[in-house]
Amino acid sequence: MSDSPEQTRLQFPTSLGTSSADEIRLLGHDLTAELMGEVGFGELAFWLVAMRRPSPGEVRVLEAVLVALADHGFTPTAIAARLTYLSAPDSLQGALAAGLLGGGSRFLGVTEDCGQWLHAVLDDEDAPADADDTDAWDALALAAVRRTKDAGRFVPGIGHPVHKQGDPRTPVLLRIAEEEGLRGPHLRLFEAVGRTHEQVLGRRLPLNGAGVCGAALADLGLPVEMLRGFALLARAAGLLGQIAEERRRPIGMDAYLAIDRNAVYVDPDVTPETEEA
């Protein structure tokens, strides 16, 4: 007896959802009847990754992270996106791609790097039994910072080129996490790094916003290898703002020309050593 068409039909199981001619299912819900207008985008992103619906407190912390990381400033990423918008054939698509690639490789990597570093420390060493034991957290952080320095690596999440005395986003996110009962081990360890790193590095650096966002996302239980993805969600909003600003008040080309005109070109075969000779 030959198999019936139902038995031979290819199947590709997915827990996220699928669609038919008259219905779209997502996460076990009717997208149009149950999710649209009822679920925020940050909440949906969390749900899709974690496969569980976040609590209101978790949504508040996640939304705070997305807002914090939408900060784009006038960075090389923004300049690249503006110039690509002006010059590329597929301008909007190209500008977003240029900005996301640039931001993902440099600026947003701090979020992922910090979350992964904190997670690795807590994976190797038990967190203090008493979550409020500041001395124990400080000892754990001090040892981790010292190991990282001895290995010739940077401690992610500290230092900032602009907010040298303190990143204004950091205390706000810590406060929100505390209010929602979500100041977990990653954030506590991150705070301890802020209190102790000077003893090893010899100077005090601020805990930056990208780092505290990585710690907060890790405390939400999101996979640490996905943290850059959430940072990219936030960066996309900032890039859209940059491109809209470029349409209203173009400055990308002026910035590029100012840099180009002030560049000092040297013979590629000339090194500082040969110049001194």
mmCIF file of C-alpha atoms in Angstrom, residues 75-191:
data_model
loop_
_atom_site.group_PDB
_atom_site.id
_atom_site.type_symbol
_atom_site.label_atom_id
_atom_site.label_comp_id
_atom_site.label_asym_id
_atom_site.label_seq_id
_atom_site.Cartn_x
_atom_site.Cartn_y
_atom_site.Cartn_z
ATOM 1 C CA THR A 75 29.608 58.558 15.390
ATOM 2 C CA PRO A 76 31.366 57.010 12.357
ATOM 3 C CA THR A 77 28.359 54.702 12.136
ATOM 4 C CA ALA A 78 26.021 57.666 11.710
ATOM 5 C CA ILE A 79 28.295 59.295 9.136
ATOM 6 C CA ALA A 80 28.500 56.057 7.155
ATOM 7 C CA ALA A 81 24.723 55.682 7.166
ATOM 8 C CA ARG A 82 24.194 59.306 6.072
ATOM 9 C CA LEU A 83 26.730 59.093 3.250
ATOM 10 C CA THR A 84 25.402 55.761 2.038
ATOM 11 C CA TYR A 85 21.902 57.196 2.003
ATOM 12 C CA LEU A 86 23.122 59.961 -0.309
ATOM 13 C CA SER A 87 25.181 57.782 -2.619
ATOM 14 C CA ALA A 88 23.944 54.191 -2.769
ATOM 15 C CA PRO A 89 21.396 53.088 -5.393
ATOM 16 C CA ASP A 90 19.300 51.342 -2.754
ATOM 17 C CA SER A 91 19.832 54.228 -0.399
ATOM 18 C CA LEU A 92 17.673 53.383 2.621
ATOM 19 C CA GLN A 93 18.548 49.706 2.587
ATOM 20 C CA GLY A 94 22.227 50.437 2.081
ATOM 21 C CA ALA A 95 22.320 53.113 4.772
ATOM 22 C CA LEU A 96 20.714 50.837 7.342
ATOM 23 C CA ALA A 97 23.062 48.004 6.400
ATOM 24 C CA ALA A 98 26.115 50.268 6.661
ATOM 25 C CA GLY A 99 25.007 51.587 10.033
ATOM 26 C CA LEU A 100 24.081 48.200 11.471
ATOM 27 C CA LEU A 101 27.311 46.582 10.318
ATOM 28 C CA GLY A 102 29.394 49.414 11.726
ATOM 29 C CA GLY A 103 27.458 49.645 14.949
ATOM 30 C CA GLY A 104 27.302 45.899 15.365
ATOM 31 C CA SER A 105 31.004 45.375 15.008
ATOM 32 C CA ARG A 106 32.198 48.181 17.257
ATOM 33 C CA PHE A 107 29.725 50.067 19.378
ATOM 34 C CA LEU A 108 27.158 47.346 19.996
ATOM 35 C CA GLY A 109 29.746 44.653 20.551
ATOM 36 C CA VAL A 110 30.243 46.050 24.059
ATOM 37 C CA THR A 111 26.738 44.947 25.050
ATOM 38 C CA GLU A 112 27.389 41.390 23.967
ATOM 39 C CA ASP A 113 30.983 41.299 25.219
ATOM 40 C CA CYS A 114 30.064 42.582 28.671
ATOM 41 C CA GLY A 115 27.124 40.216 29.055
ATOM 42 C CA GLN A 116 29.232 37.252 27.972
ATOM 43 C CA TRP A 117 32.146 38.228 30.212
ATOM 44 C CA LEU A 118 29.935 38.581 33.276
ATOM 45 C CA HIS A 119 28.189 35.316 32.432
ATOM 46 C CA ALA A 120 31.523 33.498 32.088
ATOM 47 C CA VAL A 121 32.696 34.794 35.471
ATOM 48 C CA LEU A 122 29.492 33.622 37.140
ATOM 49 C CA ASP A 123 29.734 30.307 35.315
ATOM 50 C CA ASP A 124 33.223 29.701 36.720
ATOM 51 C CA GLU A 125 32.648 31.075 40.221
ATOM 52 C CA ASP A 126 29.625 30.740 42.473
ATOM 53 C CA ALA A 127 27.768 33.963 43.104
ATOM 54 C CA PRO A 128 27.710 35.041 46.763
ATOM 55 C CA ALA A 129 25.032 33.223 48.722
ATOM 56 C CA ASP A 130 23.885 36.555 50.148
ATOM 57 C CA ALA A 131 22.936 38.766 47.200
ATOM 58 C CA ASP A 132 23.484 41.861 49.371
ATOM 59 C CA ASP A 133 26.982 40.875 50.523
ATOM 60 C CA THR A 134 28.920 43.750 48.953
ATOM 61 C CA ASP A 135 32.290 42.505 50.184
ATOM 62 C CA ALA A 136 31.788 39.099 48.561
ATOM 63 C CA TRP A 137 30.734 40.649 45.252
ATOM 64 C CA ASP A 138 33.734 42.976 45.369
ATOM 65 C CA ALA A 139 36.114 40.059 45.965
ATOM 66 C CA LEU A 140 34.604 38.166 43.022
ATOM 67 C CA ALA A 141 34.847 41.210 40.754
ATOM 68 C CA LEU A 142 38.384 42.046 41.823
ATOM 69 C CA ALA A 143 39.613 38.547 41.046
ATOM 70 C CA ALA A 144 37.859 38.565 37.657
ATOM 71 C CA VAL A 145 39.289 41.955 36.672
ATOM 72 C CA ARG A 146 42.773 40.843 37.719
ATOM 73 C CA ARG A 147 42.545 37.621 35.670
ATOM 74 C CA THR A 148 41.346 39.552 32.646
ATOM 75 C CA LYS A 149 44.139 42.107 32.895
ATOM 76 C CA ASP A 150 46.766 39.380 33.408
ATOM 77 C CA ALA A 151 45.482 37.684 30.254
ATOM 78 C CA GLY A 152 46.123 40.904 28.318
ATOM 79 C CA ARG A 153 42.460 41.554 27.631
ATOM 80 C CA PHE A 154 40.231 44.553 28.253
ATOM 81 C CA VAL A 155 37.438 44.429 30.800
ATOM 82 C CA PRO A 156 34.300 45.124 28.737
ATOM 83 C CA GLY A 157 31.740 47.678 29.828
ATOM 84 C CA ILE A 158 34.019 50.234 31.464
ATOM 85 C CA GLY A 159 35.247 53.516 30.005
ATOM 86 C CA HIS A 160 33.531 55.910 27.621
ATOM 87 C CA PRO A 161 34.953 58.465 25.168
ATOM 88 C CA VAL A 162 32.350 61.113 26.083
ATOM 89 C CA HIS A 163 30.928 60.306 29.527
ATOM 90 C CA LYS A 164 34.276 60.189 31.281
ATOM 91 C CA GLN A 165 32.921 60.985 34.746
ATOM 92 C CA GLY A 166 29.895 58.713 34.507
ATOM 93 C CA ASP A 167 27.464 57.444 31.879
ATOM 94 C CA PRO A 168 24.023 58.892 32.740
ATOM 95 C CA ARG A 169 22.267 55.753 31.498
ATOM 96 C CA THR A 170 23.926 53.421 33.990
ATOM 97 C CA PRO A 171 22.340 54.576 37.292
ATOM 98 C CA VAL A 172 18.918 54.866 35.674
ATOM 99 C CA LEU A 173 18.928 51.298 34.375
ATOM 100 C CA LEU A 174 20.208 50.018 37.708
ATOM 101 C CA ARG A 175 17.373 51.849 39.463
ATOM 102 C CA ILE A 176 14.722 50.472 37.103
ATOM 103 C CA ALA A 177 16.039 46.923 37.515
ATOM 104 C CA GLU A 178 15.977 47.347 41.305
ATOM 105 C CA GLU A 179 12.405 48.681 41.229
ATOM 106 C CA GLU A 180 11.276 45.668 39.218
ATOM 107 C CA GLY A 181 13.117 43.127 41.368
ATOM 108 C CA LEU A 182 15.418 42.282 38.469
ATOM 109 C CA ARG A 183 18.776 43.446 39.796
ATOM 110 C CA GLY A 184 20.281 40.020 39.410
ATOM 111 C CA PRO A 185 23.803 38.560 39.628
ATOM 112 C CA HIS A 186 25.069 40.046 36.358
ATOM 113 C CA LEU A 187 24.138 43.582 37.381
ATOM 114 C CA ARG A 188 25.459 43.067 40.908
ATOM 115 C CA LEU A 189 28.772 41.803 39.559
ATOM 116 C CA PHE A 190 28.901 44.701 37.077
ATOM 117 C CA GLU A 191 28.397 47.185 39.915
#
